[in-house]
Amino acid sequence: MNPRVLADLRKFLKIADHTPGRLRLKVDLAVLRHPSATQLRALTPETWPGLRGTRFDVFTSMLTLDYDPAVLPGELFDELLAAPDEAQAERIAARLCGVAPA
């Protein structure tokens, strides 16, 4: 997952429920018009280490991420979606994606 894209797409996501290892996000369908929306659909354990699986319910617009909390600290998801500006969001997204911030 590209941290810059993750930071940018956060404006379309809202936490519906979060327990360690499972994050349920309400997705604003306006995301479909975003040029990087395909990266949300491409989320797999191969593209994001620590991710165990994803499910999207088209009827509720809910994206569920199952993840390994030992690899992906759950509080970073909360911090990312609450980040007040793009620079902070990119730093948090870089930590979530396991890359050094630019």
PDB file of C-alpha atoms in Angstrom:
ATOM      1  CA  MET A   1       0.000   0.000   0.000  1.00  0.00           C
ATOM      2  CA  ASN A   2       1.280   3.432  -0.910  1.00  0.00           C
ATOM      3  CA  PRO A   3       1.314   5.632   2.234  1.00  0.00           C
ATOM      4  CA  ARG A   4       0.543   8.825   0.272  1.00  0.00           C
ATOM      5  CA  VAL A   5      -2.522   7.174  -1.278  1.00  0.00           C
ATOM      6  CA  LEU A   6      -3.656   5.810   2.085  1.00  0.00           C
ATOM      7  CA  ALA A   7      -3.353   9.285   3.605  1.00  0.00           C
ATOM      8  CA  ASP A   8      -5.290  10.818   0.720  1.00  0.00           C
ATOM      9  CA  LEU A   9      -8.100   8.239   0.767  1.00  0.00           C
ATOM     10  CA  ARG A  10      -8.680   8.663   4.519  1.00  0.00           C
ATOM     11  CA  LYS A  11     -11.175  11.460   3.858  1.00  0.00           C
ATOM     12  CA  PHE A  12     -13.540   8.824   2.407  1.00  0.00           C
ATOM     13  CA  LEU A  13     -13.306   6.495   5.418  1.00  0.00           C
ATOM     14  CA  LYS A  14     -14.947   6.585   8.838  1.00  0.00           C
ATOM     15  CA  ILE A  15     -14.438   4.063  11.628  1.00  0.00           C
ATOM     16  CA  ALA A  16     -17.628   2.125  12.295  1.00  0.00           C
ATOM     17  CA  ASP A  17     -16.102  -0.368  14.739  1.00  0.00           C
ATOM     18  CA  HIS A  18     -12.585  -1.210  15.819  1.00  0.00           C
ATOM     19  CA  THR A  19     -11.413  -4.079  17.953  1.00  0.00           C
ATOM     20  CA  PRO A  20      -7.809  -5.322  17.975  1.00  0.00           C
ATOM     21  CA  GLY A  21      -7.352  -7.289  14.759  1.00  0.00           C
ATOM     22  CA  ARG A  22     -10.536  -6.081  13.031  1.00  0.00           C
ATOM     23  CA  LEU A  23     -11.363  -2.647  11.680  1.00  0.00           C
ATOM     24  CA  ARG A  24     -14.721  -1.878  10.093  1.00  0.00           C
ATOM     25  CA  LEU A  25     -14.807   1.263   7.967  1.00  0.00           C
ATOM     26  CA  LYS A  26     -17.780   3.055   6.476  1.00  0.00           C
ATOM     27  CA  VAL A  27     -16.746   4.014   2.946  1.00  0.00           C
ATOM     28  CA  ASP A  28     -18.063   7.136   1.251  1.00  0.00           C
ATOM     29  CA  LEU A  29     -18.831   5.936  -2.272  1.00  0.00           C
ATOM     30  CA  ALA A  30     -17.484   9.227  -3.635  1.00  0.00           C
ATOM     31  CA  VAL A  31     -14.146   7.425  -3.324  1.00  0.00           C
ATOM     32  CA  LEU A  32     -15.007   5.646  -6.571  1.00  0.00           C
ATOM     33  CA  ARG A  33     -14.265   8.895  -8.440  1.00  0.00           C
ATOM     34  CA  HIS A  34     -10.810   9.175  -6.867  1.00  0.00           C
ATOM     35  CA  PRO A  35      -7.971   8.183  -9.234  1.00  0.00           C
ATOM     36  CA  SER A  36      -6.409   5.921  -6.591  1.00  0.00           C
ATOM     37  CA  ALA A  37      -9.594   4.108  -5.549  1.00  0.00           C
ATOM     38  CA  THR A  38      -8.414   0.925  -7.242  1.00  0.00           C
ATOM     39  CA  GLN A  39      -5.744   0.619  -4.564  1.00  0.00           C
ATOM     40  CA  LEU A  40      -8.461   0.104  -1.942  1.00  0.00           C
ATOM     41  CA  ARG A  41      -9.837  -2.772  -3.988  1.00  0.00           C
ATOM     42  CA  ALA A  42      -6.332  -4.198  -4.371  1.00  0.00           C
ATOM     43  CA  LEU A  43      -5.656  -4.494  -0.628  1.00  0.00           C
ATOM     44  CA  THR A  44      -4.407  -8.001   0.096  1.00  0.00           C
ATOM     45  CA  PRO A  45      -1.980  -9.584   2.552  1.00  0.00           C
ATOM     46  CA  GLU A  46       0.531  -9.529  -0.311  1.00  0.00           C
ATOM     47  CA  THR A  47       0.200  -5.760  -0.841  1.00  0.00           C
ATOM     48  CA  TRP A  48       0.097  -4.805   2.848  1.00  0.00           C
ATOM     49  CA  PRO A  49       2.141  -6.845   5.362  1.00  0.00           C
ATOM     50  CA  GLY A  50       0.148  -7.511   8.514  1.00  0.00           C
ATOM     51  CA  LEU A  51      -3.169  -7.509   6.703  1.00  0.00           C
ATOM     52  CA  ARG A  52      -4.917 -10.863   7.000  1.00  0.00           C
ATOM     53  CA  GLY A  53      -7.865 -10.178   4.724  1.00  0.00           C
ATOM     54  CA  THR A  54     -10.518  -7.737   3.584  1.00  0.00           C
ATOM     55  CA  ARG A  55     -14.229  -7.813   2.866  1.00  0.00           C
ATOM     56  CA  PHE A  56     -16.416  -5.164   1.312  1.00  0.00           C
ATOM     57  CA  ASP A  57     -20.185  -5.198   1.721  1.00  0.00           C
ATOM     58  CA  VAL A  58     -21.624  -3.280  -1.214  1.00  0.00           C
ATOM     59  CA  PHE A  59     -25.042  -2.973   0.459  1.00  0.00           C
ATOM     60  CA  THR A  60     -23.728  -1.255   3.596  1.00  0.00           C
ATOM     61  CA  SER A  61     -20.615   0.363   2.041  1.00  0.00           C
ATOM     62  CA  MET A  62     -18.603  -1.253   4.835  1.00  0.00           C
ATOM     63  CA  LEU A  63     -14.971  -2.307   4.396  1.00  0.00           C
ATOM     64  CA  THR A  64     -13.645  -4.763   6.966  1.00  0.00           C
ATOM     65  CA  LEU A  65      -9.905  -5.135   7.449  1.00  0.00           C
ATOM     66  CA  ASP A  66      -8.675  -8.132   9.416  1.00  0.00           C
ATOM     67  CA  TYR A  67      -5.115  -7.499  10.535  1.00  0.00           C
ATOM     68  CA  ASP A  68      -2.385  -8.779  12.827  1.00  0.00           C
ATOM     69  CA  PRO A  69      -2.158  -6.276  15.718  1.00  0.00           C
ATOM     70  CA  ALA A  70       1.424  -7.399  16.389  1.00  0.00           C
ATOM     71  CA  VAL A  71       2.387  -6.100  12.931  1.00  0.00           C
ATOM     72  CA  LEU A  72      -0.095  -3.246  12.426  1.00  0.00           C
ATOM     73  CA  PRO A  73      -0.648  -1.259  15.645  1.00  0.00           C
ATOM     74  CA  GLY A  74      -4.395  -0.630  15.776  1.00  0.00           C
ATOM     75  CA  GLU A  75      -4.068   2.827  17.304  1.00  0.00           C
ATOM     76  CA  LEU A  76      -2.339   4.010  14.122  1.00  0.00           C
ATOM     77  CA  PHE A  77      -5.558   3.447  12.158  1.00  0.00           C
ATOM     78  CA  ASP A  78      -7.403   5.687  14.614  1.00  0.00           C
ATOM     79  CA  GLU A  79      -4.652   8.318  14.456  1.00  0.00           C
ATOM     80  CA  LEU A  80      -4.594   8.231  10.658  1.00  0.00           C
ATOM     81  CA  LEU A  81      -8.307   8.882  10.285  1.00  0.00           C
ATOM     82  CA  ALA A  82      -8.162  11.671  12.889  1.00  0.00           C
ATOM     83  CA  ALA A  83      -5.035  13.341  11.462  1.00  0.00           C
ATOM     84  CA  PRO A  84      -5.648  17.087  11.149  1.00  0.00           C
ATOM     85  CA  ASP A  85      -3.471  17.611   8.071  1.00  0.00           C
ATOM     86  CA  GLU A  86      -2.002  15.793   5.093  1.00  0.00           C
ATOM     87  CA  ALA A  87       1.608  15.838   6.343  1.00  0.00           C
ATOM     88  CA  GLN A  88       0.735  14.164   9.643  1.00  0.00           C
ATOM     89  CA  ALA A  89      -1.536  11.688   7.856  1.00  0.00           C
ATOM     90  CA  GLU A  90       1.309  10.730   5.498  1.00  0.00           C
ATOM     91  CA  ARG A  91       3.693  10.159   8.433  1.00  0.00           C
ATOM     92  CA  ILE A  92       1.160   7.900  10.174  1.00  0.00           C
ATOM     93  CA  ALA A  93       0.329   6.093   6.921  1.00  0.00           C
ATOM     94  CA  ALA A  94       4.043   5.457   6.336  1.00  0.00           C
ATOM     95  CA  ARG A  95       4.277   3.804   9.771  1.00  0.00           C
ATOM     96  CA  LEU A  96       1.205   1.680   9.003  1.00  0.00           C
ATOM     97  CA  CYS A  97       2.660   0.644   5.678  1.00  0.00           C
ATOM     98  CA  GLY A  98       6.029  -0.177   7.214  1.00  0.00           C
ATOM     99  CA  VAL A  99       8.041   2.347   5.229  1.00  0.00           C
ATOM    100  CA  ALA A 100      10.194   5.270   6.294  1.00  0.00           C
ATOM    101  CA  PRO A 101       8.333   8.577   5.908  1.00  0.00           C
ATOM    102  CA  ALA A 102       9.528  10.750   3.035  1.00  0.00           C
TER     103      ALA A 102
END
